[in-house]
Structures are given as structure tokens and as C-alpha cells.
Short mmCIF file of C-alpha atoms in Angstrom, two decimals:
data_model
loop_
_atom_site.label_atom_id
_atom_site.label_comp_id
_atom_site.label_asym_id
_atom_site.label_seq_id
_atom_site.Cartn_x
_atom_site.Cartn_y
_atom_site.Cartn_z
CA MET A 3 15.82 1.44 -3.62
CA LYS A 4 13.33 -0.97 -4.11
CA ILE A 5 10.88 -1.99 -0.92
CA ILE A 6 9.24 -3.78 1.15
CA GLU A 7 6.20 -3.33 3.12
CA PRO A 8 5.84 -6.25 5.86
CA HIS A 9 2.80 -5.68 7.73
CA VAL A 10 -0.30 -4.06 5.76
CA HIS A 11 -4.23 -5.11 5.96
CA MET A 12 -4.78 -4.10 2.18
CA ILE A 13 -8.36 -6.50 2.62
CA ALA A 14 -9.25 -2.68 4.05
CA ARG A 15 -7.58 -0.38 1.43
CA THR A 16 -9.18 0.91 -1.88
CA VAL A 17 -7.12 -0.06 -5.28
CA GLN A 18 -5.83 3.70 -4.26
CA ASP A 19 -3.08 2.53 -2.15
CA TYR A 20 -1.64 -0.40 -4.17
CA GLU A 21 -1.38 2.36 -7.46
CA ARG A 22 0.42 4.63 -4.46
CA MET A 23 2.39 1.86 -3.26
CA ALA A 24 3.87 0.95 -6.65
CA ARG A 25 4.68 4.44 -7.48
CA MET A 26 6.77 4.91 -4.23
CA HIS A 27 8.69 1.32 -5.80
CA THR A 28 7.13 -0.96 -3.42
CA VAL A 29 7.06 -4.61 -4.63
CA ALA A 30 6.16 -6.71 -2.69
CA ILE A 31 3.47 -6.29 0.76
CA CYS A 32 2.85 -9.01 3.16
CA GLU A 33 -1.03 -9.78 5.03
CA PRO A 34 -1.29 -10.80 8.66
CA ALA A 35 -4.12 -12.53 9.48
CA PHE A 36 -6.08 -10.24 11.83
CA TRP A 37 -9.55 -8.89 13.42
CA ALA A 38 -11.98 -7.13 11.10
CA GLY A 39 -12.89 -4.62 13.00
CA TYR A 40 -16.08 -6.78 14.45
CA ASP A 41 -16.02 -10.58 16.28
CA ARG A 42 -16.87 -12.22 13.23
CA THR A 43 -19.49 -14.62 13.78
CA SER A 44 -18.66 -18.11 12.78
CA PRO A 45 -15.44 -19.89 12.32
CA ALA A 46 -15.92 -20.45 8.78
CA ALA A 47 -15.76 -16.50 8.54
CA PHE A 48 -12.24 -16.59 8.58
CA HIS A 49 -12.38 -19.47 6.22
CA ASP A 50 -13.61 -16.77 3.76
CA TYR A 51 -11.35 -14.24 5.29
CA PHE A 52 -7.91 -16.60 4.55
CA THR A 53 -9.23 -17.97 0.87
CA HIS A 54 -9.32 -13.26 0.61
CA ILE A 55 -5.84 -12.84 1.34
CA SER A 56 -4.73 -16.31 -0.11
CA GLU A 57 -6.12 -16.05 -3.38
CA PHE A 58 -7.92 -12.67 -4.21
CA GLU A 59 -5.82 -10.55 -2.82
CA PRO A 60 -3.12 -11.10 -4.57
CA THR A 61 -4.32 -10.42 -8.20
CA ARG A 62 -5.51 -7.56 -6.97
CA ALA A 63 -1.89 -6.67 -5.86
CA ALA A 64 -0.92 -8.17 -9.40
CA GLN A 65 -1.83 -5.30 -11.43
CA PHE A 66 0.63 -3.58 -10.00
CA LEU A 67 3.17 -5.40 -10.38
CA ILE A 68 3.97 -6.29 -6.28
CA GLN A 69 3.73 -9.38 -4.59
CA HIS A 70 1.04 -10.32 -1.97
CA TYR A 71 2.47 -12.71 0.47
CA CYS A 72 -0.01 -13.73 3.55
CA TRP A 73 -0.44 -15.18 7.19
CA VAL A 74 -3.05 -16.95 8.95
CA CYS A 75 -4.19 -17.35 12.08
CA ILE A 76 -6.87 -16.90 14.56
CA ASN A 77 -6.11 -13.16 15.92
CA PRO A 78 -5.14 -12.30 19.95
CA LYS A 79 -8.84 -9.82 19.50
CA GLU A 80 -11.10 -12.84 19.05
CA ALA A 81 -9.12 -15.84 20.30
CA GLU A 82 -11.06 -15.25 24.27
CA ASP A 83 -13.04 -18.00 23.11
CA VAL A 84 -10.90 -21.15 23.71
CA GLY A 85 -13.21 -23.80 21.68
CA PHE A 86 -14.20 -21.37 18.83
CA SER A 87 -10.24 -20.59 17.90
CA ARG A 88 -9.27 -24.02 18.18
CA GLU A 89 -12.61 -24.99 15.65
CA VAL A 90 -10.64 -22.33 13.54
CA ILE A 91 -6.87 -23.82 14.09
CA SER A 92 -8.45 -26.83 12.60
CA PHE A 93 -8.33 -25.79 9.54
CA ILE A 94 -5.27 -23.93 9.31
CA PRO A 95 -3.21 -26.36 7.71
CA GLU A 96 -4.94 -26.20 4.66
CA PHE A 97 -4.03 -22.41 3.66
CA LEU A 98 0.03 -23.57 4.93
CA SER A 99 1.05 -25.52 2.17
CA LYS A 100 -0.74 -22.24 -0.35
CA PRO A 101 2.25 -21.06 -2.43
CA THR A 102 1.89 -16.82 -0.91
CA VAL A 103 1.14 -17.98 2.98
CA LEU A 104 4.32 -17.17 5.03
CA GLY A 105 3.56 -19.18 8.11
CA LEU A 106 1.31 -18.55 11.68
CA GLY A 107 0.25 -15.02 12.20
CA GLU A 108 -0.71 -12.04 13.58
CA ILE A 109 -0.82 -14.21 16.71
CA GLY A 110 0.04 -13.18 19.90
CA LEU A 111 -1.80 -11.61 23.01
CA HIS A 112 -4.23 -9.08 23.16
CA LYS A 113 -5.49 -8.05 26.86
CA SER A 114 -3.21 -11.12 27.71
CA THR A 115 -5.71 -12.82 28.89
CA ALA A 116 -5.15 -16.96 30.27
CA ASN A 117 -7.24 -18.39 27.63
CA GLU A 118 -5.22 -15.63 24.96
CA MET A 119 -2.21 -17.29 25.77
CA THR A 120 -3.50 -21.33 25.09
CA ILE A 121 -4.72 -20.63 21.92
CA PHE A 122 -1.05 -18.72 21.70
CA GLU A 123 0.62 -21.85 22.68
CA GLU A 124 -1.74 -23.62 20.45
CA GLN A 125 -0.88 -21.74 17.85
CA VAL A 126 3.19 -21.24 18.30
CA GLU A 127 3.11 -25.37 18.33
CA LEU A 128 1.19 -25.43 15.06
CA ALA A 129 4.21 -23.58 13.12
CA LEU A 130 6.64 -25.81 14.92
CA LYS A 131 5.28 -29.02 13.90
CA TYR A 132 4.22 -27.61 9.52
CA ASP A 133 7.50 -25.58 9.95
CA GLN A 134 6.08 -22.39 9.19
CA LEU A 135 7.31 -18.99 10.24
CA ILE A 136 5.97 -17.07 13.22
CA TRP A 137 4.99 -13.60 13.40
CA ILE A 138 3.67 -12.40 16.69
CA HIS A 139 1.48 -9.08 17.23
CA THR A 140 2.50 -7.34 20.50
CA PRO A 141 -0.18 -5.72 22.63
CA HIS A 142 -1.53 -1.84 22.03
CA LEU A 143 -0.32 1.13 24.33
CA ASP A 144 -0.41 0.28 27.73
CA ASP A 145 -0.86 -3.49 28.04
CA LYS A 146 2.39 -3.87 25.46
CA LEU A 147 5.22 -3.94 27.66
CA TYR A 148 3.66 -6.90 29.83
CA GLY A 149 2.10 -9.00 26.78
CA THR A 150 5.59 -9.09 25.29
CA ARG A 151 7.51 -10.25 28.96
CA LYS A 152 5.09 -12.81 28.94
CA MET A 153 5.14 -14.02 25.29
CA LEU A 154 9.33 -13.70 25.40
CA GLU A 155 9.27 -15.92 28.46
CA TYR A 156 6.84 -18.24 27.02
CA LEU A 157 9.23 -18.63 23.75
CA SER A 158 12.46 -18.15 25.67
CA GLY A 159 12.20 -21.25 27.99
CA HIS A 160 10.37 -23.20 25.07
CA GLY A 161 13.54 -25.17 24.06
CA GLY A 162 12.15 -25.86 20.35
CA VAL A 163 11.79 -22.22 18.97
CA ASN A 164 14.24 -20.21 16.70
CA PRO A 165 14.56 -17.05 17.74
CA ASP A 166 15.83 -16.20 14.35
CA ARG A 167 12.65 -17.13 12.30
CA VAL A 168 9.42 -15.18 14.35
CA MET A 169 8.90 -11.69 14.35
CA PHE A 170 7.65 -10.02 16.96
CA ASP A 171 5.91 -6.89 15.38
CA HIS A 172 4.98 -2.93 17.03
CA MET A 173 7.97 -2.77 19.20
CA GLU A 174 9.06 0.54 20.86
CA GLU A 175 11.55 1.95 22.82
CA HIS A 176 10.66 -0.11 26.36
CA THR A 177 10.04 -3.91 24.26
CA LEU A 178 12.72 -4.07 21.22
CA PRO A 179 16.08 -4.19 23.33
CA LEU A 180 13.77 -6.94 24.91
CA VAL A 181 13.16 -8.89 22.07
CA LEU A 182 16.30 -7.79 20.08
CA ASP A 183 18.38 -9.49 23.39
CA LYS A 184 17.23 -12.93 23.18
CA GLY A 185 18.17 -13.00 20.18
CA PHE A 186 14.40 -12.54 17.89
CA TRP A 187 13.17 -10.45 15.47
CA GLY A 188 11.95 -6.60 15.63
CA ALA A 189 9.30 -4.99 13.85
CA MET A 190 8.46 -1.34 13.91
CA THR A 191 4.99 -0.01 12.89
CA VAL A 192 4.71 3.42 12.32
CA TYR A 193 1.08 4.92 12.36
CA PRO A 194 -0.39 8.33 12.27
CA VAL A 195 -1.10 8.44 16.21
CA THR A 196 -0.59 5.42 18.47
CA LYS A 197 2.23 3.74 17.27
CA ASN A 198 5.87 5.03 16.55
CA SER A 199 6.71 8.35 14.39
CA PRO A 200 9.39 7.82 11.31
CA HIS A 201 11.55 9.68 14.14
CA ARG A 202 11.61 7.55 16.67
CA VAL A 203 11.71 4.97 14.21
CA ILE A 204 15.28 6.17 12.60
CA ASP A 205 16.18 7.38 16.61
CA ALA A 206 15.92 3.31 17.39
CA ILE A 207 17.67 2.05 14.37
CA GLU A 208 20.36 4.28 15.54
CA ARG A 209 20.92 3.11 18.71
CA PHE A 210 20.27 -0.81 17.74
CA GLY A 211 21.55 -0.76 14.52
CA THR A 212 19.91 -3.29 11.79
CA GLY A 213 20.97 -6.16 12.16
CA LYS A 214 17.38 -7.67 13.19
CA LEU A 215 15.04 -4.70 12.29
CA ILE A 216 13.15 -4.33 10.39
CA VAL A 217 9.40 -1.62 10.04
CA ASP A 218 6.25 -1.42 8.87
CA ALA A 219 3.81 1.35 8.53
CA SER A 220 -0.07 -1.57 9.59
CA GLY A 221 -2.34 -0.09 7.02
CA ASP A 222 -5.67 -0.53 8.01
CA TRP A 223 -9.36 0.03 9.15
CA GLY A 224 -8.10 2.81 11.16
CA PRO A 225 -6.43 5.62 10.76
CA SER A 226 -3.11 4.91 8.77
CA ASP A 227 -1.33 5.08 5.81
CA PRO A 228 0.97 3.00 4.24
CA ALA A 229 3.16 5.22 3.02
CA THR A 230 3.89 6.03 6.43
CA LEU A 231 5.84 3.32 5.66
CA HIS A 232 7.96 5.28 2.79
CA ASP A 233 8.08 9.01 5.05
CA THR A 234 10.95 6.53 7.92
CA LEU A 235 12.60 6.14 4.73
CA PHE A 236 13.06 9.64 3.92
CA GLU A 237 13.68 10.33 7.02
CA MET A 238 16.61 8.25 7.47
CA ARG A 239 17.89 9.60 4.49
CA ARG A 240 17.30 12.69 5.20
CA ARG A 241 19.71 11.94 8.95
CA GLY A 242 22.35 11.08 6.62
CA HIS A 243 22.09 7.64 6.81
CA ALA A 244 24.30 5.63 4.26
CA GLU A 245 22.47 4.24 1.65
CA SER A 246 23.46 0.72 2.20
CA ASP A 247 22.04 0.97 5.44
CA VAL A 248 18.66 2.19 4.68
CA GLU A 249 18.04 -0.52 1.87
CA ASP A 250 19.49 -2.94 4.96
CA ILE A 251 16.00 -1.66 6.82
CA PHE A 252 13.88 -1.99 4.22
CA TYR A 253 14.29 -4.08 2.09
CA ASN A 254 17.49 -6.67 3.07
CA ASN A 255 16.19 -7.19 6.45
CA PRO A 256 12.22 -8.25 4.75
CA CYS A 257 14.03 -10.55 2.67
CA ARG A 258 16.28 -12.18 4.56
CA PHE A 259 13.70 -12.79 7.30
CA LEU A 260 10.72 -13.69 4.82
CA GLY A 261 12.84 -15.94 2.65
CA GLN A 262 13.83 -18.09 5.28
CA GLY A 263 10.62 -19.57 4.65
CA GLY A 264 11.33 -20.87 0.93
CA LYS A 265 8.14 -19.12 -0.07
CA PHE A 266 9.07 -15.58 -0.50
CA LYS A 267 11.06 -14.93 -4.10
CA LEU A 268 12.84 -11.89 -3.81
CA LYS A 269 16.09 -11.98 -2.38
CA PRO A 270 18.51 -9.31 -0.83
CA THR A 271 20.90 -7.51 -2.43
CA ARG A 272 24.29 -8.14 -0.99
CA MET B 2 25.03 2.63 14.45
CA ASN B 3 25.83 6.72 16.06
CA SER B 4 23.66 9.58 14.38
CA PRO B 5 25.63 10.78 11.53
CA LYS B 6 24.21 14.29 12.41
CA SER B 7 25.75 15.92 15.86
CA ALA B 8 23.43 17.37 18.00
CA PRO B 9 23.40 21.09 17.01
CA GLU B 10 22.06 19.78 13.81
CA LEU B 11 19.57 17.89 15.57
CA LEU B 12 18.62 20.80 17.07
CA ASP B 13 18.03 23.18 14.59
CA MET B 14 16.35 19.37 12.42
CA PHE B 15 13.69 19.10 15.15
CA TYR B 16 13.01 22.31 17.70
CA LEU B 17 9.80 23.52 16.10
CA HIS B 18 9.19 20.00 16.01
CA MET B 19 9.76 19.61 20.08
CA ARG B 20 7.95 22.96 20.49
CA SER B 21 5.21 22.15 18.73
CA ALA B 22 4.59 18.71 20.60
CA LEU B 23 4.92 19.85 24.02
CA LEU B 24 2.26 23.04 23.24
CA GLU B 25 -0.03 20.56 21.95
CA THR B 26 0.47 18.74 25.20
CA ALA B 27 -0.22 21.62 27.00
CA ALA B 28 -3.00 23.17 25.25
CA ALA B 29 -5.02 19.94 25.96
CA PHE B 30 -4.43 19.66 29.98
CA ASP B 31 -6.09 23.21 29.47
CA ARG B 32 -9.29 22.32 27.50
CA ILE B 33 -9.88 19.48 29.88
CA GLN B 34 -9.09 21.20 33.28
CA ALA B 35 -11.21 24.67 31.45
CA ALA B 36 -14.16 21.89 30.62
CA GLU B 37 -16.96 20.38 32.93
CA GLY B 38 -16.32 17.93 35.44
CA ALA B 39 -12.73 18.92 35.24
CA ASP B 40 -12.23 18.55 39.19
CA ALA B 41 -12.69 14.29 38.59
CA ILE B 42 -11.12 13.74 35.74
CA TRP B 43 -7.78 15.22 37.13
CA ARG B 44 -6.85 12.27 38.90
CA ASP B 45 -7.97 9.93 36.25
CA ARG B 46 -5.74 7.57 35.79
CA ARG B 47 -4.78 8.86 32.44
CA MET B 48 -3.96 11.94 33.13
CA GLU B 49 -2.00 11.31 36.38
CA LYS B 50 0.67 9.41 34.50
CA LEU B 51 0.28 11.79 31.79
CA ARG B 52 1.66 13.98 33.95
CA GLN B 53 4.84 12.09 36.00
CA ALA B 54 5.78 10.67 32.04
CA ALA B 55 5.66 14.68 31.73
CA SER B 56 8.11 14.55 34.57
CA CYS B 57 10.17 12.57 32.50
CA ILE B 58 11.50 14.90 30.07
CA GLN B 59 13.20 17.65 32.69
CA ASN B 60 15.44 15.96 34.54
CA ASP B 61 18.95 15.09 31.84
CA GLU B 62 18.29 11.16 31.82
CA PRO B 63 18.64 9.10 28.60
CA GLU B 64 15.78 6.90 27.94
CA ARG B 65 12.66 9.37 27.80
CA ALA B 66 10.66 7.71 25.56
CA ARG B 67 11.72 4.40 26.95
CA ARG B 68 10.75 5.24 30.85
CA ILE B 69 7.94 7.26 29.37
CA LEU B 70 6.45 4.02 28.01
CA GLU B 71 7.62 1.51 30.40
CA SER B 72 5.55 4.76 33.31
CA LEU B 73 2.43 4.13 31.79
CA SER B 74 1.97 0.34 31.33
CA LEU B 75 -0.19 -1.62 33.36
CA GLU B 76 1.45 -4.17 35.86
CA ASP B 77 -0.91 -6.78 34.34
CA PRO B 78 -3.79 -5.45 32.00
CA SER B 79 -5.83 -8.80 32.38
CA ALA B 80 -6.41 -8.13 36.74
#
């Protein structure tokens, strides 16, 4: 079975991770734009970052027969400075026409401040203006429920947002049903400590089904591991699920969501 | 979609994991309680929330993971 990693920050990973993913049958990965582990000192640093993930990283992935796609945005951890954020937003459109850029992401909230919300709304409008898919970062840990509800309320009341074209990432047991009930997609992130375990992800699949749900590993600069995606796939098999359901979660559903933008080349098997 | 595994099968699969996770949490409480400054930290919001969350496991109501996550959630993180 082929596997898609829908969320990994390869700029922070070594070439050995590409090797490992290739050996574990990963055929495509997506890199949302996010915080670098430190705050950038100028908007120009974001221009360099977007260039890196849209031009250089695909060449690194291609050495391992992996298709690399990315998302661009001003991330919520650096969106508190509205003026700074708007400078970054001003050059996002030049990247949206690149062949491996899938849309706006990962936009969202961090501490759910008024300024973060302003920039979130402006990037939603930018996505709608350019007919782009949206990938949403929901806050971590104790801030998650409040921030998810706030973004859901905004998007559901917007009137112009198609929930089929929006992915809410980093879902857990308390936020996933809220997102699915409103017709949006949900992604569950597997992390060694701070997010979901493979066990909990499969529990959620058993409860909510395979309809609009995907899984990612979110490898980045902190304690994380792209192989946790494959650990979760193994856990789904260990729990006795049909191979067609496993394939839906780890290959077909990412194809179905990402394929809506017209740039993602892989197609569902059924 | 329901779990293809029966409850006895799942208990066999997860008993040691559950036992280990409970022991790790209990040992961490002991570690903190035995350390200098424990009296003050026992009233730390995080410790209170964790003790409250632990009580979710004891009763027979389902959706314990959701209830624990909700009990740990902040009303308004920006406040």
C-alpha cells in the first residue's frame, strides 16, 4: 500500500527521514508553512522560507521518489504583529501559482488573540479570492478547544466557505466531532508526547468512521517522528480493520481532499 | 464503524499498556510530592486539573478521553 504524509516539516528533518519514509512506502508528503522554532526577524525571511519549501524541498524529496507539496501562509504563532503579517500576506499570491503549492496553510490560532483572529480571517479571504484549499492549525493542548470553536464559528457563519475544502488539523477527541458535525475535514496528528497516540487515533476512527478523516505525523524540530504515521497504520491493521479502510485513511482520503485543488497528482484507488 | 475486536481481546491487547500508563502517572505524582516545594506546587492549576482529570477514569461514563481533554481546556487562552 502507498502512503501519503499530509503534514511534515521537512525543512527541519534530515535526509535520513526521506530515506526512512521512502522505505516505508510513503509516496507523497505535504509541508505546511509554520513557525521555525524562533520568530523570523523580517517578512523577507518568509519569502526565503516559501521559496525553500516550494522549490528546493521538492528536489530533495524527488531523490527518494517522493512527491513534495507545500502550503504557504503567515503562521498563527507569528501573526500577533498585524503589520508584519500583512507584509507577508502581500507576497503570498506570487507563490500560489507554483505547481506544488496546494493552498493557504497552516493558518489558524495559537493563543486565540484578537490579532491572530484578524490575520486568520484575512488569510481565509485570500484563499477564497484565489480559489485555494485551506489547511488549519488548531491550538495546542489546553488552548485547543477554545480556538477550534472560535474558528469553526467564524467559518460556519461566513457563508462563502465550502467545508469540503477546509482541513482542521491536530484534532483530538474533544474537537474532532465538532469539526465533522459542521461538514469540515479533520486530521489527527500523532506525536510521541503532546498529541495523539496511534491507539487514540484508531479509537477515533472506530468512533467517527473513515469519511472525512486523515492522519499525519507532523515531523518537525521538536520531539517527533515521521514513522509514527506508519505506527498508526500498523495499529489499525493490528486492531483487525479491513485493508480497504486502512487504505482510505492513509492514502485515498488525502488524495480526495488534496486533489480538489488540481495540483496534487495522485488519485484515489477507488 | 465498530472495533473488529471484542472487549476481552482489547483488554488482552491493552492491559499492560494501561497498567504502565497508570503507574507512570502515579509515580510522577509521588516524585513531585516528595520534592522540595511540593506544598505550594500541589495547588498549582495544572496539578489540580490533573487530579480532577484522573477522577474521569474511575466512573463508568464513556468518552473519558473527551471529558479529560475538556476538563484540561482553558475558558479563554487570550484572557
